[in-house]
Amino acid sequence: MPEIHVRNIVKEFGDQRALDDVSFDVAEGELFTLLGPSGCGKSTTLMSIAGFQHPEAGRIAVGDDTFFDAVAKIAVPAEQRNLGIVFQSYAVWPHLTVFGNLAFPLKVRKLRRDAIRARVRQVLELVEMLPYEQRYPHQLSGGQQQRVALARALVYSPSVLLLDEPFSNLDAKLRERARAWVKELQGTLGLTTIFVTHDQDEALSMSDRVAVMSAGEVQQIGTPEEIYRRPANRFVAEFVGRVNLIDGLVSGSGGGGVVVDVAGSSHQLTVNDGAGVSGSVTIAVRPEAVTVMRLDDRSVDGMNTWEAEVETVAFLGDHYEYDVKAGPLALTVQSSRRVEGDRIRVHIPPDACAVVE
Amino acid sequence: MTATSYEQTFPRPRRSLVPAWALHWGTWLLVVALIVGPLVPLLYASLRDRPLYEAGGVLTVQPYRELFGDSAFWHAWGNTLAFASLTTLMAVLGGALVAILVTRTDIAGRKTLGRLILLPILLPSLGMVLGWLVIWGPGGYLTAMFNDRLHLPTLPIDTIPGMALVEATRLLPIAYLTCQAALSRADSSLEDAARSAGARPVRVLSNITIPMLRPALLNAATLIFTLSIAALGIPLLLGTSNNIVFVSSYLYNTWTNATTPDPGSVSAGAVMMLLVATALLVLRNRLLGAEARFVSVGGKSGRQALLRLRSARWPLTGLVAFYLVFTTLVPIIGLALMSVVVVLTPLVAPWELLTSAHWQVLLDDDTFRRSIRNSAVIALVGALLTTAFVALATLVAHRSGFRFRRTLPFLMLYPRATPGIIIGIGFFWAYLITGAFGDYMRGSIWGIMLAFCVRNLPLAYIVMYPTLARIGEELDRAGRAAGAGWWRTSRSIVLPLLKPALFASFILMFVEIINDYDPAVFLVKPGTEVMGATMLAQFIQGTVGPVSALAMVQVVITVVVLSIGAKLFKIGVSGGEHGA
Ligand SMILES: Nc1ncnc2c1ncn2[C@@H]1O[C@H](COP(=O)(O)OP(=O)(O)OP(=O)(O)O)[C@@H](O)[C@H]1O
Ligand SMILES: [Mg+2]
């Protein structure tokens, strides 16, 4: 299973720039996710790798094969790239049976009939669809069609697997099962995979690494933890999960980070991030990273601990959500604890703060 | 299953022998050659002082000078424009009215009326004109009956308004289809809102529905105007008694009666007609967004609340039924009668004049027999070839990365705007200057077939495109990703999914080609006659009975083939996508 290199891809539709200098590398056997809002260029990136779009500039290689190079004028046709793709619509061919769908790529490769039969059955078994071999797509449920689409993409042992929002047509329950299942399959087979989604939960739960995209540009590449805990900028912080954004001015440094005067209040926030920055900054803090305690609870004290007014409390099953105001500073806090009282104390651990701007 | 048993290496798919780019270029060049090809020699012929096949010769505008100096030519233009305007007016108003009645009101038998109204455009046009003539013409059966027996006047169909009426009944389905598509696409909630606000139905119609239809009306009007300018059968069959000449019949007469063969002025006239038709096509493209040209007929109608006609319901149903009977059924009955009686006259009961002589001629006379056989062969082979070729070109146009693919839709729709006789003259010249190939085409039925195919191929495209557009592009991308090249993907995935449209196209092409005639009038030779051209030639020589029998043959073939098509492939509705 080779690695994938995408270098400085630029793609324009008319005068609109759909991809602006997109670069990333996917390691062997890795599940790499492109995450971003609708229209940010995820599919365009994937289709450029697959060979259905030809970028204006850049280079794309899988292993030692250069698929695309704008300078050297290389553009390997899609059918010669030997990639497995699952499309958003599944694109299971409606006029062929499940068997026929899986047999087609093998027929194109001129395999003998018995070899085709054996291989198709093997892969159908892998995706647990063997009993449906002779069915037509319209006789299958959405989840089953999706398995057929995946099996068809796997049947010829492609060098890499590309998945374009493969779960978006499934209902919530099924989607969760399908995620776990695809993740497991990908791990077992050790497939280098690029996965496209606009669903952050999906991206965080399945990926080895994530590239967050916006408006045709890659904003950040990192493991799910890095993306979530250390968002590189405001967009990533806001797009991936919920976040409190605190504006302020750097007033000092210390402990591998900085001290920030929170704008419009007398609070000072110590941050274990952003060593060396100065001037005005924005700090991102996840709601569940903030600790809440009773006013008289002194178990945590000192820096980043303030009194706050509780505005609303909502019970959400597995946690409570508080909207509080520490002076002029509004914060959203998630906690499994119910803290009584109109006034409470909140604490922001310095480790939970990320400088995003 | 483990990773090791999953991992196998398979041979890389081999590249196909003919690379996709060669196929794309080949298709495109052939489309250009077939559609633009015949027009170039036509233009050239119009600018020379002698026919193309004569050596020497210089470029000159003499043919144009000759043509423009002939006052009869300008007179013919006047007639043509008056005729086309009247036709357009009647067809558009009638078509819109029927469309509103069928889609927006509770008129009785909506579905059936909606289907039957399409019939005139699919029936053989020349045969229908003949049917009108024997029934409503001067001395026609019902004319005589009304005038002499009942002392009632009838509309003289050998005048320009009468001729326009005949043409309008043929082209009305185009207006009907365009309006019907617009109405079923449009949201009726505006109308509903107005009605619940207390507006009277007639008001809703005039203030909301009709303005909503304006783009469709304009679109239909331009197309109908373009098509009616090209009418040839009507002036030749109906215009001669009053000496009313149109541009098309002027060119036809000049060509056939010329003292010097193949006069350049005919080519010059053809070029002028072509320019007018092209201008109208360009205008029409301007009027429409590229998308709007292809609305899928059908859609989400039926859910709309229908306007209740109340006491007007049956009278209006009767009116539409009356229209259908008098414009479609009666001419066909006239044809059928004419083909089995010695003379058709109200003075003597038809059954006393029965004869099988006319039909006997079809069996005995070489020309008639050959015409039927040739037409059948041409229609069958031509429909097959056109369907296959247009399918390929449509795939290149919409499912390939070919550089000039965007020119293909325009090219393929172009012959729709080109008058049939111009295609005929164009191919005549093209065959004359292409040496052995041209000689062969000129001497065989294939030359005529090619002209017919080119003339009718826009309809094949119009039928195929909407179906193709509904086949998701991810389906062919999946094929490419699986390792199949462009052609293999098209063959194994897209074309099988396109099958219903291919059948519909085949049926439609068969019917159109078997009934077509005007491109052939300059191409036929003894031995290569086709039904339509034979009918025209024989009628002009005064043979009416056998010509009626031949027209009946066309009518029967058309109806039978269309019903088979409708039964097998449910193309009743899409078969009428002439509207686009
Ligand atoms: N064929 C095309 N022609 C013109 N513009 C296009 C084309 N394909 C994509 N675009 C534009 O490029 C941008 C990126 O599109 P893309 O399909 O890659 O988005 P996406 O991230 O996959 O979004 P989604 O989550 O909605 O699928 C969009 O603004 C889109 O409008
Ligand atoms: Mg997408």
GROMACS .gro file of N, CA, C and O in nm, chain A residues 47 52 65 77-80 82-83 85 87-89 91-95 104-105 107-111 119 122 126 152 154-158 188-189, chain B residues 1-3 5-16 20 474-486 488-489 492-494 496-497:
model
  288
   47MET      N    1  -1.135   1.423  -0.658
   47MET     CA    2  -1.152   1.394  -0.799
   47MET      C    3  -1.025   1.426  -0.878
   47MET      O    4  -1.002   1.370  -0.985
   52PHE      N    5  -1.047   1.270  -1.242
   52PHE     CA    6  -1.166   1.323  -1.308
   52PHE      C    7  -1.162   1.475  -1.320
   52PHE      O    8  -1.246   1.534  -1.386
   65ASP      N    9   0.443   0.632  -0.870
   65ASP     CA   10   0.376   0.673  -0.993
   65ASP      C   11   0.331   0.817  -0.984
   65ASP      O   12   0.252   0.853  -0.897
   77PRO      N   13  -0.472   0.893  -1.732
   77PRO     CA   14  -0.618   0.886  -1.734
   77PRO      C   15  -0.672   0.809  -1.613
   77PRO      O   16  -0.605   0.720  -1.559
   78ALA      N   17  -0.792   0.846  -1.573
   78ALA     CA   18  -0.852   0.789  -1.452
   78ALA      C   19  -0.848   0.637  -1.451
   78ALA      O   20  -0.820   0.575  -1.349
   79GLU      N   21  -0.875   0.578  -1.569
   79GLU     CA   22  -0.886   0.432  -1.571
   79GLU      C   23  -0.752   0.362  -1.554
   79GLU      O   24  -0.746   0.242  -1.531
   80GLN      N   25  -0.642   0.439  -1.566
   80GLN     CA   26  -0.511   0.377  -1.551
   80GLN      C   27  -0.453   0.398  -1.412
   80GLN      O   28  -0.339   0.362  -1.385
   82ASN      N   29  -0.577   0.287  -1.114
   82ASN     CA   30  -0.594   0.174  -1.024
   82ASN      C   31  -0.628   0.217  -0.881
   82ASN      O   32  -0.568   0.173  -0.785
   83LEU      N   33  -0.725   0.307  -0.869
   83LEU     CA   34  -0.769   0.352  -0.738
   83LEU      C   35  -0.909   0.298  -0.713
   83LEU      O   36  -0.986   0.276  -0.805
   85ILE      N   37  -1.271   0.384  -0.559
   85ILE     CA   38  -1.348   0.502  -0.517
   85ILE      C   39  -1.489   0.462  -0.476
   85ILE      O   40  -1.553   0.381  -0.543
   87PHE      N   41  -1.840   0.661  -0.418
   87PHE     CA   42  -1.899   0.792  -0.438
   87PHE      C   43  -2.011   0.817  -0.338
   87PHE      O   44  -2.069   0.724  -0.282
   88GLN      N   45  -2.041   0.945  -0.325
   88GLN     CA   46  -2.147   0.986  -0.234
   88GLN      C   47  -2.280   0.918  -0.267
   88GLN      O   48  -2.353   0.875  -0.180
   89SER      N   49  -2.308   0.906  -0.398
   89SER     CA   50  -2.434   0.843  -0.439
   89SER      C   51  -2.420   0.692  -0.450
   89SER      O   52  -2.510   0.627  -0.498
   91ALA      N   53  -2.324   0.513  -0.663
   91ALA     CA   54  -2.302   0.484  -0.805
   91ALA      C   55  -2.293   0.335  -0.832
   91ALA      O   56  -2.213   0.289  -0.913
   92VAL      N   57  -2.377   0.257  -0.764
   92VAL     CA   58  -2.387   0.115  -0.797
   92VAL      C   59  -2.463   0.106  -0.928
   92VAL      O   60  -2.567   0.169  -0.944
   93TRP      N   61  -2.411   0.033  -1.025
   93TRP     CA   62  -2.475   0.031  -1.158
   93TRP      C   63  -2.608  -0.040  -1.152
   93TRP      O   64  -2.614  -0.161  -1.122
   94PRO      N   65  -2.716   0.030  -1.182
   94PRO     CA   66  -2.849  -0.026  -1.158
   94PRO      C   67  -2.887  -0.139  -1.253
   94PRO      O   68  -2.976  -0.216  -1.221
   95HIS      N   69  -2.820  -0.150  -1.367
   95HIS     CA   70  -2.860  -0.253  -1.462
   95HIS      C   71  -2.782  -0.383  -1.442
   95HIS      O   72  -2.803  -0.479  -1.515
  104PHE      N   73  -1.733  -0.648  -1.300
  104PHE     CA   74  -1.693  -0.558  -1.409
  104PHE      C   75  -1.544  -0.517  -1.405
  104PHE      O   76  -1.473  -0.533  -1.505
  105PRO      N   77  -1.494  -0.470  -1.290
  105PRO     CA   78  -1.352  -0.431  -1.290
  105PRO      C   79  -1.259  -0.548  -1.322
  105PRO      O   80  -1.152  -0.527  -1.379
  107LYS      N   81  -1.345  -0.808  -1.518
  107LYS     CA   82  -1.358  -0.836  -1.661
  107LYS      C   83  -1.269  -0.741  -1.741
  107LYS      O   84  -1.206  -0.780  -1.838
  108VAL      N   85  -1.269  -0.614  -1.697
  108VAL     CA   86  -1.184  -0.517  -1.764
  108VAL      C   87  -1.038  -0.559  -1.757
  108VAL      O   88  -0.960  -0.535  -1.849
  109ARG      N   89  -1.003  -0.627  -1.648
  109ARG     CA   90  -0.864  -0.672  -1.632
  109ARG      C   91  -0.841  -0.809  -1.694
  109ARG      O   92  -0.738  -0.872  -1.668
  110LYS      N   93  -0.942  -0.856  -1.767
  110LYS     CA   94  -0.930  -0.979  -1.845
  110LYS      C   95  -0.900  -1.102  -1.759
  110LYS      O   96  -0.820  -1.187  -1.799
  111LEU      N   97  -0.962  -1.111  -1.642
  111LEU     CA   98  -0.946  -1.232  -1.563
  111LEU      C   99  -1.032  -1.344  -1.620
  111LEU      O  100  -1.134  -1.317  -1.686
  119ARG      N  101  -1.297  -1.451  -0.684
  119ARG     CA  102  -1.260  -1.325  -0.622
  119ARG      C  103  -1.383  -1.246  -0.577
  119ARG      O  104  -1.386  -1.189  -0.467
  122GLN      N  105  -1.513  -1.389  -0.266
  122GLN     CA  106  -1.424  -1.359  -0.154
  122GLN      C  107  -1.452  -1.219  -0.099
  122GLN      O  108  -1.468  -1.200   0.023
  126LEU      N  109  -1.626  -1.070   0.251
  126LEU     CA  110  -1.559  -0.970   0.333
  126LEU      C  111  -1.655  -0.862   0.379
  126LEU      O  112  -1.651  -0.816   0.493
  152ARG      N  113  -1.707  -0.315  -0.451
  152ARG     CA  114  -1.666  -0.295  -0.590
  152ARG      C  115  -1.536  -0.216  -0.598
  152ARG      O  116  -1.455  -0.237  -0.687
  154LEU      N  117  -1.304  -0.238  -0.382
  154LEU     CA  118  -1.195  -0.317  -0.324
  154LEU      C  119  -1.158  -0.438  -0.408
  154LEU      O  120  -1.050  -0.494  -0.392
  155VAL      N  121  -1.249  -0.478  -0.496
  155VAL     CA  122  -1.239  -0.611  -0.556
  155VAL      C  123  -1.110  -0.629  -0.636
  155VAL      O  124  -1.057  -0.739  -0.647
  156TYR      N  125  -1.058  -0.521  -0.692
  156TYR     CA  126  -0.937  -0.535  -0.775
  156TYR      C  127  -0.812  -0.491  -0.701
  156TYR      O  128  -0.712  -0.455  -0.764
  157SER      N  129  -0.817  -0.495  -0.567
  157SER     CA  130  -0.701  -0.457  -0.486
  157SER      C  131  -0.640  -0.325  -0.531
  157SER      O  132  -0.524  -0.320  -0.571
  158PRO      N  133  -0.715  -0.217  -0.522
  158PRO     CA  134  -0.661  -0.089  -0.567
  158PRO      C  135  -0.546  -0.047  -0.478
  158PRO      O  136  -0.535  -0.092  -0.365
  188THR      N  137  -0.775  -0.361   0.902
  188THR     CA  138  -0.738  -0.500   0.874
  188THR      C  139  -0.662  -0.511   0.743
  188THR      O  140  -0.561  -0.580   0.733
  189LEU      N  141  -0.715  -0.443   0.640
  189LEU     CA  142  -0.655  -0.457   0.509
  189LEU      C  143  -0.534  -0.365   0.492
  189LEU      O  144  -0.462  -0.376   0.394
  358MET      N  145  -1.173  -1.257   0.704
  358MET     CA  146  -1.070  -1.262   0.602
  358MET      C  147  -0.953  -1.172   0.642
  358MET      O  148  -0.970  -1.068   0.701
  359THR      N  149  -0.839  -1.214   0.610
  359THR     CA  150  -0.721  -1.140   0.653
  359THR      C  151  -0.664  -1.058   0.539
  359THR      O  152  -0.702  -1.074   0.423
  360ALA      N  153  -0.574  -0.972   0.578
  360ALA     CA  154  -0.514  -0.885   0.478
  360ALA      C  155  -0.440  -0.965   0.373
  360ALA      O  156  -0.442  -0.932   0.255
  362SER      N  157  -0.497  -1.269   0.255
  362SER     CA  158  -0.578  -1.336   0.153
  362SER      C  159  -0.650  -1.232   0.065
  362SER      O  160  -0.686  -1.260  -0.047
  363TYR      N  161  -0.669  -1.110   0.120
  363TYR     CA  162  -0.731  -1.007   0.039
  363TYR      C  163  -0.635  -0.957  -0.067
  363TYR      O  164  -0.671  -0.937  -0.184
  364GLU      N  165  -0.511  -0.940  -0.025
  364GLU     CA  166  -0.419  -0.876  -0.117
  364GLU      C  167  -0.379  -0.969  -0.231
  364GLU      O  168  -0.324  -1.075  -0.210
  365GLN      N  169  -0.412  -0.929  -0.349
  365GLN     CA  170  -0.373  -1.004  -0.468
  365GLN      C  171  -0.334  -0.898  -0.569
  365GLN      O  172  -0.385  -0.788  -0.564
  366THR      N  173  -0.246  -0.933  -0.657
  366THR     CA  174  -0.221  -0.834  -0.761
  366THR      C  175  -0.292  -0.879  -0.887
  366THR      O  176  -0.290  -0.997  -0.923
  367PHE      N  177  -0.355  -0.785  -0.950
  367PHE     CA  178  -0.424  -0.812  -1.075
  367PHE      C  179  -0.351  -0.739  -1.187
  367PHE      O  180  -0.286  -0.637  -1.163
  368PRO      N  181  -0.363  -0.792  -1.307
  368PRO     CA  182  -0.301  -0.720  -1.418
  368PRO      C  183  -0.364  -0.582  -1.431
  368PRO      O  184  -0.482  -0.565  -1.404
  369ARG      N  185  -0.283  -0.483  -1.469
  369ARG     CA  186  -0.339  -0.351  -1.495
  369ARG      C  187  -0.431  -0.360  -1.616
  369ARG      O  188  -0.402  -0.434  -1.710
  370PRO      N  189  -0.540  -0.285  -1.614
  370PRO     CA  190  -0.626  -0.288  -1.733
  370PRO      C  191  -0.549  -0.235  -1.853
  370PRO      O  192  -0.474  -0.139  -1.843
  371ARG      N  193  -0.567  -0.302  -1.965
  371ARG     CA  194  -0.496  -0.257  -2.085
  371ARG      C  195  -0.568  -0.140  -2.149
  371ARG      O  196  -0.689  -0.130  -2.143
  372ARG      N  197  -0.493  -0.053  -2.211
  372ARG     CA  198  -0.555   0.059  -2.283
  372ARG      C  199  -0.625   0.003  -2.406
  372ARG      O  200  -0.579  -0.093  -2.466
  373SER      N  201  -0.738   0.065  -2.443
  373SER     CA  202  -0.809   0.012  -2.558
  373SER      C  203  -0.735   0.047  -2.686
  373SER      O  204  -0.656   0.141  -2.692
  377ALA      N  205  -0.946   0.699  -2.666
  377ALA     CA  206  -1.068   0.780  -2.656
  377ALA      C  207  -1.058   0.908  -2.738
  377ALA      O  208  -1.154   0.948  -2.803
  831GLU      N  209  -2.162   1.009  -1.170
  831GLU     CA  210  -2.081   0.922  -1.086
  831GLU      C  211  -2.085   0.778  -1.136
  831GLU      O  212  -1.991   0.701  -1.112
  832LEU      N  213  -2.193   0.742  -1.208
  832LEU     CA  214  -2.201   0.606  -1.259
  832LEU      C  215  -2.091   0.580  -1.361
  832LEU      O  216  -2.028   0.475  -1.361
  833ASP      N  217  -2.067   0.675  -1.451
  833ASP     CA  218  -1.957   0.648  -1.545
  833ASP      C  219  -1.821   0.671  -1.481
  833ASP      O  220  -1.725   0.603  -1.516
  834ARG      N  221  -1.814   0.760  -1.385
  834ARG     CA  222  -1.685   0.777  -1.318
  834ARG      C  223  -1.648   0.647  -1.245
  834ARG      O  224  -1.531   0.609  -1.244
  835ALA      N  225  -1.748   0.583  -1.188
  835ALA     CA  226  -1.720   0.456  -1.121
  835ALA      C  227  -1.664   0.355  -1.220
  835ALA      O  228  -1.575   0.276  -1.187
  836GLY      N  229  -1.716   0.359  -1.342
  836GLY     CA  230  -1.665   0.269  -1.445
  836GLY      C  231  -1.520   0.299  -1.480
  836GLY      O  232  -1.436   0.210  -1.493
  837ARG      N  233  -1.490   0.428  -1.493
  837ARG     CA  234  -1.353   0.468  -1.525
  837ARG      C  235  -1.259   0.427  -1.412
  837ARG      O  236  -1.151   0.372  -1.434
  838ALA      N  237  -1.303   0.454  -1.288
  838ALA     CA  238  -1.219   0.420  -1.174
  838ALA      C  239  -1.194   0.270  -1.170
  838ALA      O  240  -1.086   0.224  -1.131
  839ALA      N  241  -1.293   0.192  -1.214
  839ALA     CA  242  -1.277   0.047  -1.212
  839ALA      C  243  -1.180   0.001  -1.319
  839ALA      O  244  -1.147  -0.118  -1.326
  840GLY      N  245  -1.136   0.090  -1.404
  840GLY     CA  246  -1.033   0.054  -1.501
  840GLY      C  247  -1.079   0.051  -1.645
  840GLY      O  248  -1.001   0.021  -1.734
  841ALA      N  249  -1.208   0.083  -1.668
  841ALA     CA  250  -1.257   0.080  -1.805
  841ALA      C  251  -1.232   0.214  -1.872
  841ALA      O  252  -1.254   0.318  -1.811
  842GLY      N  253  -1.189   0.211  -1.996
  842GLY     CA  254  -1.167   0.335  -2.070
  842GLY      C  255  -1.299   0.402  -2.105
  842GLY      O  256  -1.406   0.352  -2.072
  843TRP      N  257  -1.288   0.514  -2.176
  843TRP     CA  258  -1.410   0.591  -2.207
  843TRP      C  259  -1.509   0.508  -2.287
  843TRP      O  260  -1.628   0.503  -2.255
  845ARG      N  261  -1.529   0.175  -2.326
  845ARG     CA  262  -1.578   0.059  -2.253
  845ARG      C  263  -1.684   0.102  -2.151
  845ARG      O  264  -1.788   0.038  -2.135
  846THR      N  265  -1.658   0.213  -2.083
  846THR     CA  266  -1.755   0.264  -1.986
  846THR      C  267  -1.886   0.301  -2.056
  846THR      O  268  -1.995   0.268  -2.010
  849SER      N  269  -2.058  -0.036  -2.173
  849SER     CA  270  -2.106  -0.129  -2.072
  849SER      C  271  -2.195  -0.064  -1.967
  849SER      O  272  -2.270  -0.133  -1.899
  850ILE      N  273  -2.184   0.067  -1.950
  850ILE     CA  274  -2.259   0.128  -1.841
  850ILE      C  275  -2.357   0.234  -1.890
  850ILE      O  276  -2.476   0.225  -1.863
  851VAL      N  277  -2.310   0.331  -1.964
  851VAL     CA  278  -2.400   0.442  -1.998
  851VAL      C  279  -2.504   0.399  -2.102
  851VAL      O  280  -2.623   0.422  -2.086
  853PRO      N  281  -2.629   0.101  -2.187
  853PRO     CA  282  -2.738   0.016  -2.136
  853PRO      C  283  -2.841   0.095  -2.055
  853PRO      O  284  -2.960   0.068  -2.061
  854LEU      N  285  -2.793   0.196  -1.982
  854LEU     CA  286  -2.887   0.276  -1.903
  854LEU      C  287  -2.968   0.371  -1.991
  854LEU      O  288  -3.074   0.417  -1.954
   0.00000   0.00000   0.00000
